[in-house]
């Protein structure tokens, strides 16, 4: 089967999809305006469009359609509705699947009434849609009730993400791997950690490690300083995806207190490493976490509740071990990378047969 991927080739998600599909025998042709990341499999064929975003979503229409006719794929798979989805909407005659990523249906349509109707127009131009989660599929249906939606989550490589080494010192490490922006609630985590420290026995050593970079880095470091917890908080900066398992295996507890998140791939990566989680009740985190089994789900913007659940885990090693073990089993049952690739290939097959 031949598939044309129209998407950002500088995204780790694109790299994983392209390589995984190619390794499963799909003939992948990747078309993008972006410079590709290093690490693509040699079987993935690259094509670079001449004009860059955002004008490129319109100026590349002729060039893209020429490539489309030349490649002649069985399926066109476009990723991200309000970016490449615009360019792909002008395709002709090919079975098409539009993969939604999150902000394109959770944020974009609420900017103005124009944005809402523009999204509806884009969705109407594809044969079917793909969502990373059930909760996001519900969100998509607010803008298009008629299209078939395939659930194609960002699966977890359970060989790369597994328990290979745990924190062996007498310190309990609470950690997160997130972009440092308002959306992901790192400020809420800092307040929760401050509350936790005030509740714990003075002889118990606890540390917070924050992996990631972003626009709010300086603001969050200032917040940690104002809360007088800088001696117990480490900002480790942005790391490559291949390094994430190493950092996760230093954590005893993983936290994700997002204000908005349409899936929860980082949470599942932590669970695959047998780490218990404390997450917010944002749609994505709530969907991928079994409350009181693989971790705890707490209300958004509520550092007090997060602190209470963190205390439960900090004070009870057996609870951490039990929830961590349940978390890995949950990932293996429902969210392996092999399962995700199978679901995507099934969607391609369905569309290529004209069903």
Coordinates of C-alpha atoms in Angstrom, one line a residue, residues 10-201:
X10 CA 10.1 18.2 12.0
X11 CA 7.7 16.6 14.5
X12 CA 8.7 13.5 16.6
X13 CA 5.1 12.2 16.1
X14 CA 5.6 12.4 12.3
X15 CA 8.9 10.6 12.5
X16 CA 7.4 7.8 14.6
X17 CA 4.4 7.3 12.3
X18 CA 6.4 7.4 9.2
X19 CA 9.1 5.0 10.4
X20 CA 6.6 2.7 12.1
X21 CA 4.4 2.4 9.0
X22 CA 7.4 2.0 6.7
X23 CA 8.7 -0.8 8.9
X24 CA 5.3 -2.5 8.6
X25 CA 5.5 -2.6 4.8
X26 CA 3.7 0.6 3.9
X27 CA 5.2 2.6 1.1
X28 CA 5.5 6.0 2.8
X29 CA 5.9 9.3 0.8
X30 CA 6.4 12.2 3.2
X31 CA 5.5 15.7 1.9
X32 CA 6.3 18.7 4.1
X33 CA 7.2 22.4 4.2
X34 CA 9.4 21.7 7.2
X35 CA 13.0 20.5 7.5
X36 CA 12.9 16.9 8.6
X37 CA 14.3 15.6 11.9
X38 CA 17.2 13.3 11.8
X39 CA 16.4 9.6 12.2
X40 CA 13.9 8.8 9.4
X41 CA 14.1 5.3 8.0
X42 CA 15.7 5.1 4.6
X43 CA 12.4 3.6 3.3
X44 CA 10.6 6.9 3.9
X45 CA 10.7 9.1 0.8
X46 CA 10.9 12.8 1.4
X47 CA 9.5 15.7 -0.7
X48 CA 10.0 19.4 0.3
X49 CA 7.5 22.0 -0.8
X50 CA 8.9 25.4 -1.9
X51 CA 6.9 27.8 0.2
X52 CA 7.0 27.9 4.0
X53 CA 4.1 28.2 6.5
X54 CA 1.8 30.0 7.0
X55 CA 1.4 31.3 3.4
X56 CA 2.7 27.9 2.2
X57 CA -0.6 26.3 3.1
X58 CA -2.1 28.2 0.1
X59 CA 0.9 28.9 -2.1
X60 CA 1.9 25.3 -2.3
X61 CA -1.4 24.1 -3.7
X62 CA -0.3 23.7 -7.3
X63 CA 3.1 22.0 -6.3
X64 CA 1.4 19.7 -3.9
X65 CA -1.3 18.5 -6.4
X66 CA 1.5 17.9 -8.9
X67 CA 3.3 15.7 -6.4
X68 CA 0.1 14.0 -5.6
X69 CA -0.6 13.1 -9.2
X70 CA 3.1 11.9 -9.6
X71 CA 3.1 9.7 -6.5
X72 CA -0.5 8.5 -7.1
X73 CA -1.0 7.1 -3.5
X74 CA -3.7 4.7 -2.4
X75 CA -4.4 7.0 0.5
X76 CA -3.7 10.6 1.4
X77 CA -3.1 11.1 5.2
X78 CA -2.9 14.7 6.2
X79 CA -2.0 15.6 9.8
X80 CA -3.4 18.7 11.7
X81 CA -6.6 20.2 10.5
X82 CA -5.9 23.9 10.6
X83 CA -2.4 23.7 9.1
X84 CA -1.6 21.1 6.6
X85 CA -5.3 20.3 6.6
X86 CA -5.8 23.5 4.6
X87 CA -3.3 22.5 1.9
X88 CA -4.6 19.0 1.7
X89 CA -8.2 20.1 1.5
X90 CA -7.6 21.1 -2.2
X91 CA -6.6 17.6 -3.2
X92 CA -8.5 15.7 -6.0
X93 CA -10.0 12.2 -6.2
X94 CA -7.7 10.4 -3.7
X95 CA -9.1 8.6 -0.6
X96 CA -8.2 10.9 2.3
X97 CA -7.8 10.7 6.0
X98 CA -7.3 13.8 8.2
X99 CA -5.6 13.2 11.5
X100 CA -6.6 15.6 14.2
X101 CA -3.9 16.5 16.9
X102 CA -5.8 18.5 19.5
X103 CA -5.5 22.3 19.5
X104 CA -6.9 22.3 16.0
X105 CA -10.3 21.3 17.4
X106 CA -10.0 22.4 21.1
X107 CA -8.6 25.9 20.6
X108 CA -8.7 27.1 16.9
X109 CA -12.5 27.0 16.4
X110 CA -13.1 29.2 19.5
X111 CA -11.1 32.2 18.4
X112 CA -13.9 33.7 16.3
X113 CA -17.0 32.5 14.5
X114 CA -15.0 32.6 11.3
X115 CA -12.5 30.1 12.8
X116 CA -15.3 27.7 13.7
X117 CA -16.8 27.7 10.2
X118 CA -13.4 27.4 8.6
X119 CA -12.7 24.3 10.7
X120 CA -16.0 22.8 9.6
X121 CA -15.1 23.5 6.0
X122 CA -11.7 21.7 6.3
X123 CA -13.3 18.7 8.0
X124 CA -15.9 18.4 5.2
X125 CA -13.2 18.0 2.5
X126 CA -11.9 14.6 3.8
X127 CA -13.3 11.1 3.5
X128 CA -12.6 10.2 7.1
X129 CA -11.0 11.6 10.3
X130 CA -8.6 10.2 12.8
X131 CA -8.4 11.1 16.5
X132 CA -5.8 10.1 19.1
X133 CA -8.5 9.6 21.8
X134 CA -12.2 8.9 22.3
X135 CA -12.6 12.2 24.2
X136 CA -11.2 14.1 21.2
X137 CA -13.5 12.2 18.8
X138 CA -16.4 13.6 20.9
X139 CA -14.9 17.1 20.4
X140 CA -14.6 16.6 16.7
X141 CA -18.2 15.6 16.4
X142 CA -19.2 19.1 17.6
X143 CA -18.0 20.3 14.2
X144 CA -18.8 17.4 11.9
X145 CA -21.3 14.7 12.9
X146 CA -21.2 12.7 9.7
X147 CA -17.6 11.7 9.1
X148 CA -16.3 8.3 10.2
X149 CA -13.7 8.8 12.9
X150 CA -10.9 6.2 13.4
X151 CA -9.2 6.1 16.9
X152 CA -5.4 6.1 16.2
X153 CA -3.6 6.9 19.5
X154 CA 0.1 7.7 19.7
X155 CA 1.1 4.3 21.0
X156 CA 4.0 3.5 23.4
X157 CA 7.1 1.6 22.6
X158 CA 7.0 -0.7 25.6
X159 CA 10.6 -1.9 24.9
X160 CA 12.0 1.6 25.1
X161 CA 9.7 2.6 27.9
X162 CA 10.0 0.1 30.6
X163 CA 11.4 -0.1 34.2
X164 CA 15.1 -0.5 33.7
X165 CA 16.5 1.5 36.6
X166 CA 14.8 3.1 39.6
X167 CA 16.0 5.9 41.8
X168 CA 18.1 4.1 44.4
X169 CA 18.9 6.9 46.8
X170 CA 16.9 7.7 49.9
X171 CA 15.2 10.6 48.2
X172 CA 11.7 10.3 46.6
X173 CA 11.7 12.0 43.2
X174 CA 8.5 13.5 41.8
X175 CA 8.8 14.4 38.2
X176 CA 7.2 15.5 35.0
X177 CA 8.1 15.7 31.3
X178 CA 6.2 18.6 29.8
X179 CA 6.5 21.7 27.7
X180 CA 6.8 24.7 30.1
X181 CA 3.7 26.6 29.1
X182 CA 0.5 27.6 30.9
X183 CA -1.5 24.9 29.2
X184 CA 0.4 22.1 31.1
X185 CA -0.1 23.4 34.6
X186 CA 3.5 23.4 35.8
X187 CA 2.6 26.3 38.0
X188 CA -0.1 24.2 39.6
X189 CA 2.5 21.4 40.2
X190 CA 4.8 23.9 41.9
X191 CA 2.1 25.0 44.3
X192 CA 1.1 21.4 45.0
X193 CA 4.7 20.5 45.7
X194 CA 5.0 23.4 48.1
X195 CA 1.9 22.2 49.9
X196 CA 3.2 18.7 50.0
X197 CA 6.5 19.8 51.6
X198 CA 4.6 21.5 54.4
X199 CA 2.7 18.3 55.2
X200 CA 5.6 15.8 55.1
X201 CA 7.8 14.9 58.1

